[in-house]
Tab-separated table of C-alpha atoms in Angstrom:
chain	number	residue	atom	x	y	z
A	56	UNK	CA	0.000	0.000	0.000
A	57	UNK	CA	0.984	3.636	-0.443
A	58	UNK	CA	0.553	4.659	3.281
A	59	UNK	CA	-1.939	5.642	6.107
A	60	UNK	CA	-3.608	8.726	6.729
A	61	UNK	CA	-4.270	9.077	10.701
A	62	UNK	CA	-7.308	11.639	11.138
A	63	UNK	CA	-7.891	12.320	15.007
A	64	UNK	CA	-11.802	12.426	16.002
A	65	UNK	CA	-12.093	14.101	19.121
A	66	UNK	CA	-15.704	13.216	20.585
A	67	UNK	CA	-16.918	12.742	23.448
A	68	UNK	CA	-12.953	12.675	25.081
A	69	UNK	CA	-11.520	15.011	28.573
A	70	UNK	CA	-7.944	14.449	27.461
A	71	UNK	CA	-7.000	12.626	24.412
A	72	UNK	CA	-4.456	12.225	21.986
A	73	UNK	CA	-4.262	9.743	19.473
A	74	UNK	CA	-1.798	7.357	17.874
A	75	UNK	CA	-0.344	4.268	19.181
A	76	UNK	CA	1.693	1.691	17.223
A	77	UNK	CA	2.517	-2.270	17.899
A	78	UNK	CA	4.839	-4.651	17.028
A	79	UNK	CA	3.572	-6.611	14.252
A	80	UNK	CA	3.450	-6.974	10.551
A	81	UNK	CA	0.349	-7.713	8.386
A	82	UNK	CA	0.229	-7.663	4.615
A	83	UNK	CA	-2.484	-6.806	1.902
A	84	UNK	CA	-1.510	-9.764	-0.595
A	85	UNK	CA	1.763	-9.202	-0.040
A	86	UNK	CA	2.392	-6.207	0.210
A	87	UNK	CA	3.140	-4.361	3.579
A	88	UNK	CA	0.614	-2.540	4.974
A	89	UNK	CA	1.318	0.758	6.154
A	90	UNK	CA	-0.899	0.632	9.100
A	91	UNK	CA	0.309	2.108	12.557
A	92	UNK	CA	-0.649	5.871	13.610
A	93	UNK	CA	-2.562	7.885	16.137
A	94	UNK	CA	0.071	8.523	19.217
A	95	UNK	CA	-0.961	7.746	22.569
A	96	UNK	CA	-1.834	10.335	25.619
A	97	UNK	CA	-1.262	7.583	27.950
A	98	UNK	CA	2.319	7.520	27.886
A	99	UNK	CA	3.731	4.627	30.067
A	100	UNK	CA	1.977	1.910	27.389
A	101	UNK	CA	4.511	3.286	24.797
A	102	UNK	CA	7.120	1.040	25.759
A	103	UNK	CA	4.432	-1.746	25.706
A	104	UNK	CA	3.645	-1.282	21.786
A	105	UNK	CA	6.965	-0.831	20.700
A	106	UNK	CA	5.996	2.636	19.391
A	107	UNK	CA	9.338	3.799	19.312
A	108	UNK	CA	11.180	1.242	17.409
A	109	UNK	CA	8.416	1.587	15.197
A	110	UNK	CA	8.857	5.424	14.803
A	111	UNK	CA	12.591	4.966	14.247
A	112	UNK	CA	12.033	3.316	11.265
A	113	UNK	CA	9.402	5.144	9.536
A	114	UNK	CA	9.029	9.136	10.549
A	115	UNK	CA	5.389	10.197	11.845
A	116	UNK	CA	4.202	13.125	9.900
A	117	UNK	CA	2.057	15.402	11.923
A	118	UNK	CA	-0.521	18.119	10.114
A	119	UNK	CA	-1.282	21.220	12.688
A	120	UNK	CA	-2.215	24.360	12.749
A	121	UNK	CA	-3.438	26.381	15.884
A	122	UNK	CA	-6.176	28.178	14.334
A	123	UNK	CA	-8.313	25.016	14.934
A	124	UNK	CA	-8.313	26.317	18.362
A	125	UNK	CA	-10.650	29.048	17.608
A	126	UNK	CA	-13.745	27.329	17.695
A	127	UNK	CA	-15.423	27.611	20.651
A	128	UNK	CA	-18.882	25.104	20.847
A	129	UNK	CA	-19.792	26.892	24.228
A	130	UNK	CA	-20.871	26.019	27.895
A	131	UNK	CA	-23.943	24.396	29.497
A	132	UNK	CA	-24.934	20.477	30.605
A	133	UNK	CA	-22.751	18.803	28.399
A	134	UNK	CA	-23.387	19.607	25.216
A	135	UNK	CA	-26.453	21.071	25.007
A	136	UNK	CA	-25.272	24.722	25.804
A	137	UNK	CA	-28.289	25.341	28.176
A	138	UNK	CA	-28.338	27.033	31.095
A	139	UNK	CA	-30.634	25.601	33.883
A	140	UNK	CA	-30.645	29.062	36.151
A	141	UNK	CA	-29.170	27.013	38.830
A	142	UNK	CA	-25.448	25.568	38.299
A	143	UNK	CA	-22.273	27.134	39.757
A	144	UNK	CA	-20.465	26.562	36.923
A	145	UNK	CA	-21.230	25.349	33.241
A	146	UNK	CA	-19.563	22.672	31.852
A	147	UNK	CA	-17.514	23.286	28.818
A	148	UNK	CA	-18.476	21.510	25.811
A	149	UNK	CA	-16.983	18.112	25.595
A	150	UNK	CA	-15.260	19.173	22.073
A	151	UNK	CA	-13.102	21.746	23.955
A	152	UNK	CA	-9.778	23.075	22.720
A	153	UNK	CA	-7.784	22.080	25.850
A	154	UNK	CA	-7.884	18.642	24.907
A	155	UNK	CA	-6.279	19.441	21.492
A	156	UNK	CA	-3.564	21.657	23.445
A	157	UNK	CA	-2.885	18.632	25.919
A	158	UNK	CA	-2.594	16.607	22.329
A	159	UNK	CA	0.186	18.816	20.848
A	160	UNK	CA	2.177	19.274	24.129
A	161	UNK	CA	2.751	15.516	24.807
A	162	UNK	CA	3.897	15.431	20.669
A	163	UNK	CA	6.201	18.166	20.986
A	164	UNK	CA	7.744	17.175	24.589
A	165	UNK	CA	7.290	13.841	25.251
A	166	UNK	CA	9.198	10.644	24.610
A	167	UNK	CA	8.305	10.232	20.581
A	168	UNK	CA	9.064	13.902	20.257
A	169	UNK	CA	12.328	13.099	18.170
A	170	UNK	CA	10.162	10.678	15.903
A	171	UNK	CA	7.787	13.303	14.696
A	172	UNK	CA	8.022	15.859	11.843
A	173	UNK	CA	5.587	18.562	11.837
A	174	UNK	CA	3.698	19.749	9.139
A	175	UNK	CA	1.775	23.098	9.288
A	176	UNK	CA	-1.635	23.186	8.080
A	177	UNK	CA	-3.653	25.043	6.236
A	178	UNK	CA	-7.167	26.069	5.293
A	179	UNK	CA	-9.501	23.952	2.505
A	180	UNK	CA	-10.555	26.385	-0.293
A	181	UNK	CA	-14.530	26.232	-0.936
A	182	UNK	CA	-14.073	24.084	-4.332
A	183	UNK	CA	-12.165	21.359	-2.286
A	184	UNK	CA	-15.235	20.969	-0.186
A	185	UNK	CA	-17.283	19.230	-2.802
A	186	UNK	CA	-15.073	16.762	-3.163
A	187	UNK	CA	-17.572	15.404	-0.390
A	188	UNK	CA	-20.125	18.241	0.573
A	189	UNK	CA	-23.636	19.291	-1.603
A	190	UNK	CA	-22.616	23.074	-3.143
A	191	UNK	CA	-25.829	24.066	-1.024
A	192	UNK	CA	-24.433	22.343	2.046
A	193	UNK	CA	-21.525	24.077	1.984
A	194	UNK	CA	-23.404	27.751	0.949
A	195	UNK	CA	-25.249	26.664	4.149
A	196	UNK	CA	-22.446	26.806	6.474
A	197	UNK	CA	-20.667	30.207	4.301
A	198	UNK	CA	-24.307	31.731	5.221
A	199	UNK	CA	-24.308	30.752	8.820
A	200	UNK	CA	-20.978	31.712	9.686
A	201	UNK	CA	-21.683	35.451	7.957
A	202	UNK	CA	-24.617	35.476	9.937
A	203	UNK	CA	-22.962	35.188	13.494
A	204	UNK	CA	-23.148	30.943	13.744
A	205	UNK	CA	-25.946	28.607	14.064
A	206	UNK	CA	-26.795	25.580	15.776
A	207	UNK	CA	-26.393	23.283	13.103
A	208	UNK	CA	-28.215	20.622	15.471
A	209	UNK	CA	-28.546	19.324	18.618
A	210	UNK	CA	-24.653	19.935	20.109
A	211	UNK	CA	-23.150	20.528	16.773
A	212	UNK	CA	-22.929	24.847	17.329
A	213	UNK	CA	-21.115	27.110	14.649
A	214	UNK	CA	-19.959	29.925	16.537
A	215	UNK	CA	-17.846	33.167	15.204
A	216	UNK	CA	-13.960	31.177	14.715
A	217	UNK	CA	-15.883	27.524	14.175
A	218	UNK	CA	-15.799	27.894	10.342
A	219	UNK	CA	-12.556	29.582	9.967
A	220	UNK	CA	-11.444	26.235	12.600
A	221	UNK	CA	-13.378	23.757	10.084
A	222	UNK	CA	-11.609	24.959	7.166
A	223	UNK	CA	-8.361	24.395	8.652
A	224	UNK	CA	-9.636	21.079	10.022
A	225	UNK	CA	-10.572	20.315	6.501
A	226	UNK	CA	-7.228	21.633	4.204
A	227	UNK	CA	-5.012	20.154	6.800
A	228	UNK	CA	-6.473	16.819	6.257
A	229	UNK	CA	-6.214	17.501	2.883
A	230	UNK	CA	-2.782	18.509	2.864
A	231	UNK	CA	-1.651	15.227	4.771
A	232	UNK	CA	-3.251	13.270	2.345
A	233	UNK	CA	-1.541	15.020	-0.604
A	234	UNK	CA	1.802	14.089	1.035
A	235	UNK	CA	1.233	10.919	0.910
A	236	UNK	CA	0.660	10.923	-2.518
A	237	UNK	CA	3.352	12.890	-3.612
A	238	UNK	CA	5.749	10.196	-1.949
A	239	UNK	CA	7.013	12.094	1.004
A	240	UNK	CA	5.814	9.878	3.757
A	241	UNK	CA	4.204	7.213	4.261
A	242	UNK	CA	3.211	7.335	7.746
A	243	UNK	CA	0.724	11.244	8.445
A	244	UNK	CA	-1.654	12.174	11.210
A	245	UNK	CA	-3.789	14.936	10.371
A	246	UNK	CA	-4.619	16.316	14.399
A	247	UNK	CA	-7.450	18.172	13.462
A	248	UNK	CA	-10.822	19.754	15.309
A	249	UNK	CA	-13.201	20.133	14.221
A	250	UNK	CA	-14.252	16.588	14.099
A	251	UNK	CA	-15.783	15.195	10.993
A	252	UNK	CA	-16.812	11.676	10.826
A	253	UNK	CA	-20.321	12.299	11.489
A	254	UNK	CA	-21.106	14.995	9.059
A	255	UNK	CA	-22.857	13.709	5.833
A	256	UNK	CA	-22.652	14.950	2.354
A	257	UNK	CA	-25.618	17.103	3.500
A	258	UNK	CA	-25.922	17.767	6.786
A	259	UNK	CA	-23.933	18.814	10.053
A	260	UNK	CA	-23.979	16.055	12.936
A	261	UNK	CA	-22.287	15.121	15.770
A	262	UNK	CA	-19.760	17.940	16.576
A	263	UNK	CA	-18.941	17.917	12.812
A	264	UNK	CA	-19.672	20.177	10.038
A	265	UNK	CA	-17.233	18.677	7.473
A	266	UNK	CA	-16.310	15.326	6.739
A	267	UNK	CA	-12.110	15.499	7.128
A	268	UNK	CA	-11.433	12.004	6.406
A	269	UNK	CA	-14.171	11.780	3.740
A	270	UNK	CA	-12.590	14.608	1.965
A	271	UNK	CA	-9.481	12.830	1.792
A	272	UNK	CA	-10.468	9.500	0.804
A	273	UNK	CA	-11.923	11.083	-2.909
A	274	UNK	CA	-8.778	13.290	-2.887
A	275	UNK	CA	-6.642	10.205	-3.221
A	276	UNK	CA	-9.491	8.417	-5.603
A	277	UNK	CA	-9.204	11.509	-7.724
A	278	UNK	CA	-5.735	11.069	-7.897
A	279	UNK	CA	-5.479	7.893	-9.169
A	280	UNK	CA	-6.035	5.325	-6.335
A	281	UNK	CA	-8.328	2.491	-7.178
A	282	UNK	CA	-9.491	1.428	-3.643
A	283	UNK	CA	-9.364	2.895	-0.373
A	284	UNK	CA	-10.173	1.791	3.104
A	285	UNK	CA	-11.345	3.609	5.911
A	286	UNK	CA	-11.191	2.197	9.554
A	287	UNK	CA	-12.969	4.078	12.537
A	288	UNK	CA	-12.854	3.434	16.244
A	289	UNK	CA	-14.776	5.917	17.446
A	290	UNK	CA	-17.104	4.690	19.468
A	291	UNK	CA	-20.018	6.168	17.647
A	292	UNK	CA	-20.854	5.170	14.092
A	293	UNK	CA	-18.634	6.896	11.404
A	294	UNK	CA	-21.936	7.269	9.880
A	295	UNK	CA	-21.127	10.354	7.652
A	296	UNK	CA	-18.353	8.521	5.908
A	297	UNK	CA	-20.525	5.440	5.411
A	298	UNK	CA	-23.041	7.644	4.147
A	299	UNK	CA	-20.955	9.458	1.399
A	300	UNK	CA	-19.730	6.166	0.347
A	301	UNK	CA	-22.168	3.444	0.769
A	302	UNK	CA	-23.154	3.301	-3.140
A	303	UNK	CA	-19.371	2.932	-4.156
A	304	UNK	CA	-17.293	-0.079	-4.184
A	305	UNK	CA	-13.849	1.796	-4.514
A	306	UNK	CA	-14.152	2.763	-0.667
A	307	UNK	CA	-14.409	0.078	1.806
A	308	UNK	CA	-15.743	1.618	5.393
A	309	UNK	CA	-15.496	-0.341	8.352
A	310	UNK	CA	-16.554	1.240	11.628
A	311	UNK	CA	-16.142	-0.790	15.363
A	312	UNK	CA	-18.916	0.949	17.322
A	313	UNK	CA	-20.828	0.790	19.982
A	314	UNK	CA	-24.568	-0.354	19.689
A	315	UNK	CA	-26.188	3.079	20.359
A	316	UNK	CA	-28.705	3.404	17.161
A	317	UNK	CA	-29.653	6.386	15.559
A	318	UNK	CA	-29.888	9.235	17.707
A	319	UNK	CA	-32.263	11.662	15.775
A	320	UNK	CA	-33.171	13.648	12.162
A	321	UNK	CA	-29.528	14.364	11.913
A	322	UNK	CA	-28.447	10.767	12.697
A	323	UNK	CA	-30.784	8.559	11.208
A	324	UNK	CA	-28.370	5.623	10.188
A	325	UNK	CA	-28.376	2.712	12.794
A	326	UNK	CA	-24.475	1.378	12.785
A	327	UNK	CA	-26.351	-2.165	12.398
A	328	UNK	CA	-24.654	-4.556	11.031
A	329	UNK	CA	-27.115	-4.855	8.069
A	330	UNK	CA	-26.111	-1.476	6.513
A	331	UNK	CA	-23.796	-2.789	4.411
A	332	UNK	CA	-23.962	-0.188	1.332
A	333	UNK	CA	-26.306	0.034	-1.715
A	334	UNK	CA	-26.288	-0.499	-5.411
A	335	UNK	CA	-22.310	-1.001	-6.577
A	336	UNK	CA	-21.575	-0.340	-2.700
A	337	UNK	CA	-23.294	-3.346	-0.776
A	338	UNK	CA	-20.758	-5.192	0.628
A	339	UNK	CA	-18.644	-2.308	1.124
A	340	UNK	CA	-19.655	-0.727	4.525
A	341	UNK	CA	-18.951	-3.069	6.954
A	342	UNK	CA	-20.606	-2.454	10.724
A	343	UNK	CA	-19.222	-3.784	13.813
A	344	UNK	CA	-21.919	-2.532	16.379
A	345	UNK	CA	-19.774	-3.897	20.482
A	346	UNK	CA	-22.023	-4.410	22.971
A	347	UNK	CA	-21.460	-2.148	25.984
A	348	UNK	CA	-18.350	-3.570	28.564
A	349	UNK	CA	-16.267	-4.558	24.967
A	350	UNK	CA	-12.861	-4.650	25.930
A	351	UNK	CA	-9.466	-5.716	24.114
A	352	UNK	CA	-10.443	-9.128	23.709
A	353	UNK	CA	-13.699	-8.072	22.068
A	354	UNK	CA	-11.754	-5.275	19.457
A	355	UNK	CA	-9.437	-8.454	18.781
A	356	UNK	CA	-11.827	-10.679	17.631
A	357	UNK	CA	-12.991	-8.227	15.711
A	358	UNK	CA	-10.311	-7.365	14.701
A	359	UNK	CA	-9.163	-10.994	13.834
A	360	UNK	CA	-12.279	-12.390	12.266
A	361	UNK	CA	-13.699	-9.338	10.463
A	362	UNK	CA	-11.487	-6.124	9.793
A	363	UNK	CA	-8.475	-8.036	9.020
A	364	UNK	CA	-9.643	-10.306	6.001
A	365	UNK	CA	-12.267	-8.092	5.061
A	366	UNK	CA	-8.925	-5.401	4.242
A	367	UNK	CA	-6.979	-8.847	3.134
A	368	UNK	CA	-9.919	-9.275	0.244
A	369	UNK	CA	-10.348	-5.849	-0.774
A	370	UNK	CA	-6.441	-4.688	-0.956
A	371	UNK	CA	-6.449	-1.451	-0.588
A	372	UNK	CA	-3.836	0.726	-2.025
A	373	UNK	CA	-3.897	3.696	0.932
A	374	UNK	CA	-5.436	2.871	4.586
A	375	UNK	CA	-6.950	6.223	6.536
A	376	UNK	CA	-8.073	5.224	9.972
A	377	UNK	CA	-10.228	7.832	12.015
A	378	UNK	CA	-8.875	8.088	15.652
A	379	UNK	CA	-11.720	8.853	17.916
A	380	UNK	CA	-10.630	7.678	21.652
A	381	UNK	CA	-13.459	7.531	22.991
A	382	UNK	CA	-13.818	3.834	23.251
A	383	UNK	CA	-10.456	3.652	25.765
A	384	UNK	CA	-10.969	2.510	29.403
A	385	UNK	CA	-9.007	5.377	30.331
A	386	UNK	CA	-12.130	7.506	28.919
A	387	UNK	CA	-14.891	8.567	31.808
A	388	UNK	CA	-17.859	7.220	29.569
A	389	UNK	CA	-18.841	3.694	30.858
A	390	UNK	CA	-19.771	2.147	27.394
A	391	UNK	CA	-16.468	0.694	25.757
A	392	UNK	CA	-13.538	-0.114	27.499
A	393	UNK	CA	-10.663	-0.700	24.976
A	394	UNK	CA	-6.947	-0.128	25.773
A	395	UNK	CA	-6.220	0.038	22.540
A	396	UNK	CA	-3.275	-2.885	22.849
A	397	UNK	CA	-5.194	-4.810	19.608
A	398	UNK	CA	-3.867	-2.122	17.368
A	399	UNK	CA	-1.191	-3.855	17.254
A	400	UNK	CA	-3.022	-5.727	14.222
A	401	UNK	CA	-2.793	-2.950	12.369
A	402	UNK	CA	0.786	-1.972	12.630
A	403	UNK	CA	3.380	-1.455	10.315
């Protein structure tokens, strides 16, 4: 394969970062795999992984830029951005920017800090945009942010900074993915906020107004790749992906999950195993929905018995996995519990 594209997903997280790499080696009929990526915040299970001997080898090209931090989603319960008239204090919105400053820090001074080359981002121009957005999607979200911001639904708020933050978000990914296909890495991470893997090709949802990793998946079909895979562990539904994808049979989507449904008008796709893609694409969206408790031994037997020769079959020539951490045990949300230890699967 050409490489990996490593797009972080920060929802639902306190303190996150996100790559880790193991100590194996998997192939895509016969050829290597470039699979490792998304760098740890919990430090002492570096060691554990092998991350480092990994890293010497093969470089880890980060994509930043610290406008992302202007977006703001707000304060309230959560994420709804309510007052209640009778709370001390308001919580900040889960999709904060101190999590994404935490995320940078630990790259730049802690122990893989040597093994990292970064990359400075930069904004997505509108036409770059419908490589996965509706033009009247994306005229939606110009017309908001003139008018002040918008709640684009329920916990997904565009305030003044958010778009000028999703366009970076967006051309950063963007930008990663171009690197790989030029041939100067192999190995990128685009750290990114806005999230995007639950915006669709016509709606907001989820935190997300555009879809980074979708976006970067028809980059590198534009530019000449023949099939592409897309791996999330997040552990809600990558449902926007699926959804710009599921009549195509270029893009495989796989998504580990767990069982929570649809949550509403912006979320109406289940993460059931049975959407599986339409037309030329069934077949080609593969659901893993975890019951709630899954731990390492569960993502390993997924891992094992579904991700693995589902990627082994459909050889794909550039792997971009979406990195939302908020199926580790280390995360305060009782509903997965993954260490992340059977990424080593994946690794380079």
């Amino acid at each position: 394969g050409r490489g990996l594209v490593g797009v972080w997903v920060p929802c639902y997280m306190s303190v996150v970062c996100g790559s880790v790499g193991g100590d194996g080696v998997w192939s895509v009929s016969g050829c290597p795999a470039t699979c490792l990526l998304f760098v740890g915040v919990w430090v002492e299970t570096l060691g554990e992984w092998g991350l480092m001997e990994i890293a010497m080898l093969e470089k880890l090209h980060v994509f930043w830029h610290a406008g992302m931090l202007a977006h703001h989603p707000g304060h309230g319960v959560f994420d709804t951005i309510l007052d209640p008239g009778f709370l001390e204090v308001l919580e900040p919105h889960p999709e904060s920017a101190n999590r994404v400053r935490n995320m940078v820090s630990i790259l730049q001074k802690g122990p893989i800090s040597p093994y990292i080359v970064w990359q400075r981002g930069r904004p997505a121009h509108l036409s770059e945009l419908l490589l996965f957005h509706s033009p009247e999607y994306v005229q939606e979200l110009v017309d908001a942010d003139a008018r002040g911001g918008k709640s684009m639904c329920e916990g997904t708020i565009l305030n003044p900074g958010s778009w000028d933050a999703a366009l970076i978000a967006a051309g950063s990914t963007l930008q990663a993915m171009q690197h790989i296909l030029d041939g100067h890495a192999k190995l990128v991470y685009a750290l990114v906020r806005p999230p995007g893997h639950h915006a669709q090709p016509t709606r907001a949802d989820g935190y997300c107004f555009l879809n980074n990793a979708g976006l970067a998946v028809q980059l590198s079909i534009n530019s000449g790749c023949k099939r592409v895979a897309v791996i999330d562990i997040d552990v809600h539904y990558g449902n926007g992906t699926a959804e710009g994808f599921y009549e195509r049979d270029d893009v495989l989507t796989i998504s580990l999950h767990m069982n929570h449904g649809s949550w509403g008008p912006s979320h109406p796709q289940t993460g059931l195993a049975d959407e599986m893609g339409r037309g030329r694409g069934l077949g080609f969206n593969l659901n893993i929905p975890l019951p709630n408790g899954t731990g390492d031994r569960g993502y390993e037997l997924a891992m094992c018995r579904l991700v693995i020769p589902m990627l082994s079959r459909f050889k794909p020539e550039i792997i971009v996995m979406v990195i939302g951490q908020d199926s580790s045990a280390v995360i305060p949300i009782p509903h997965l519990h993954g260490k992340f230890s059977w990424l080593h699967f994946l690794s380079l």
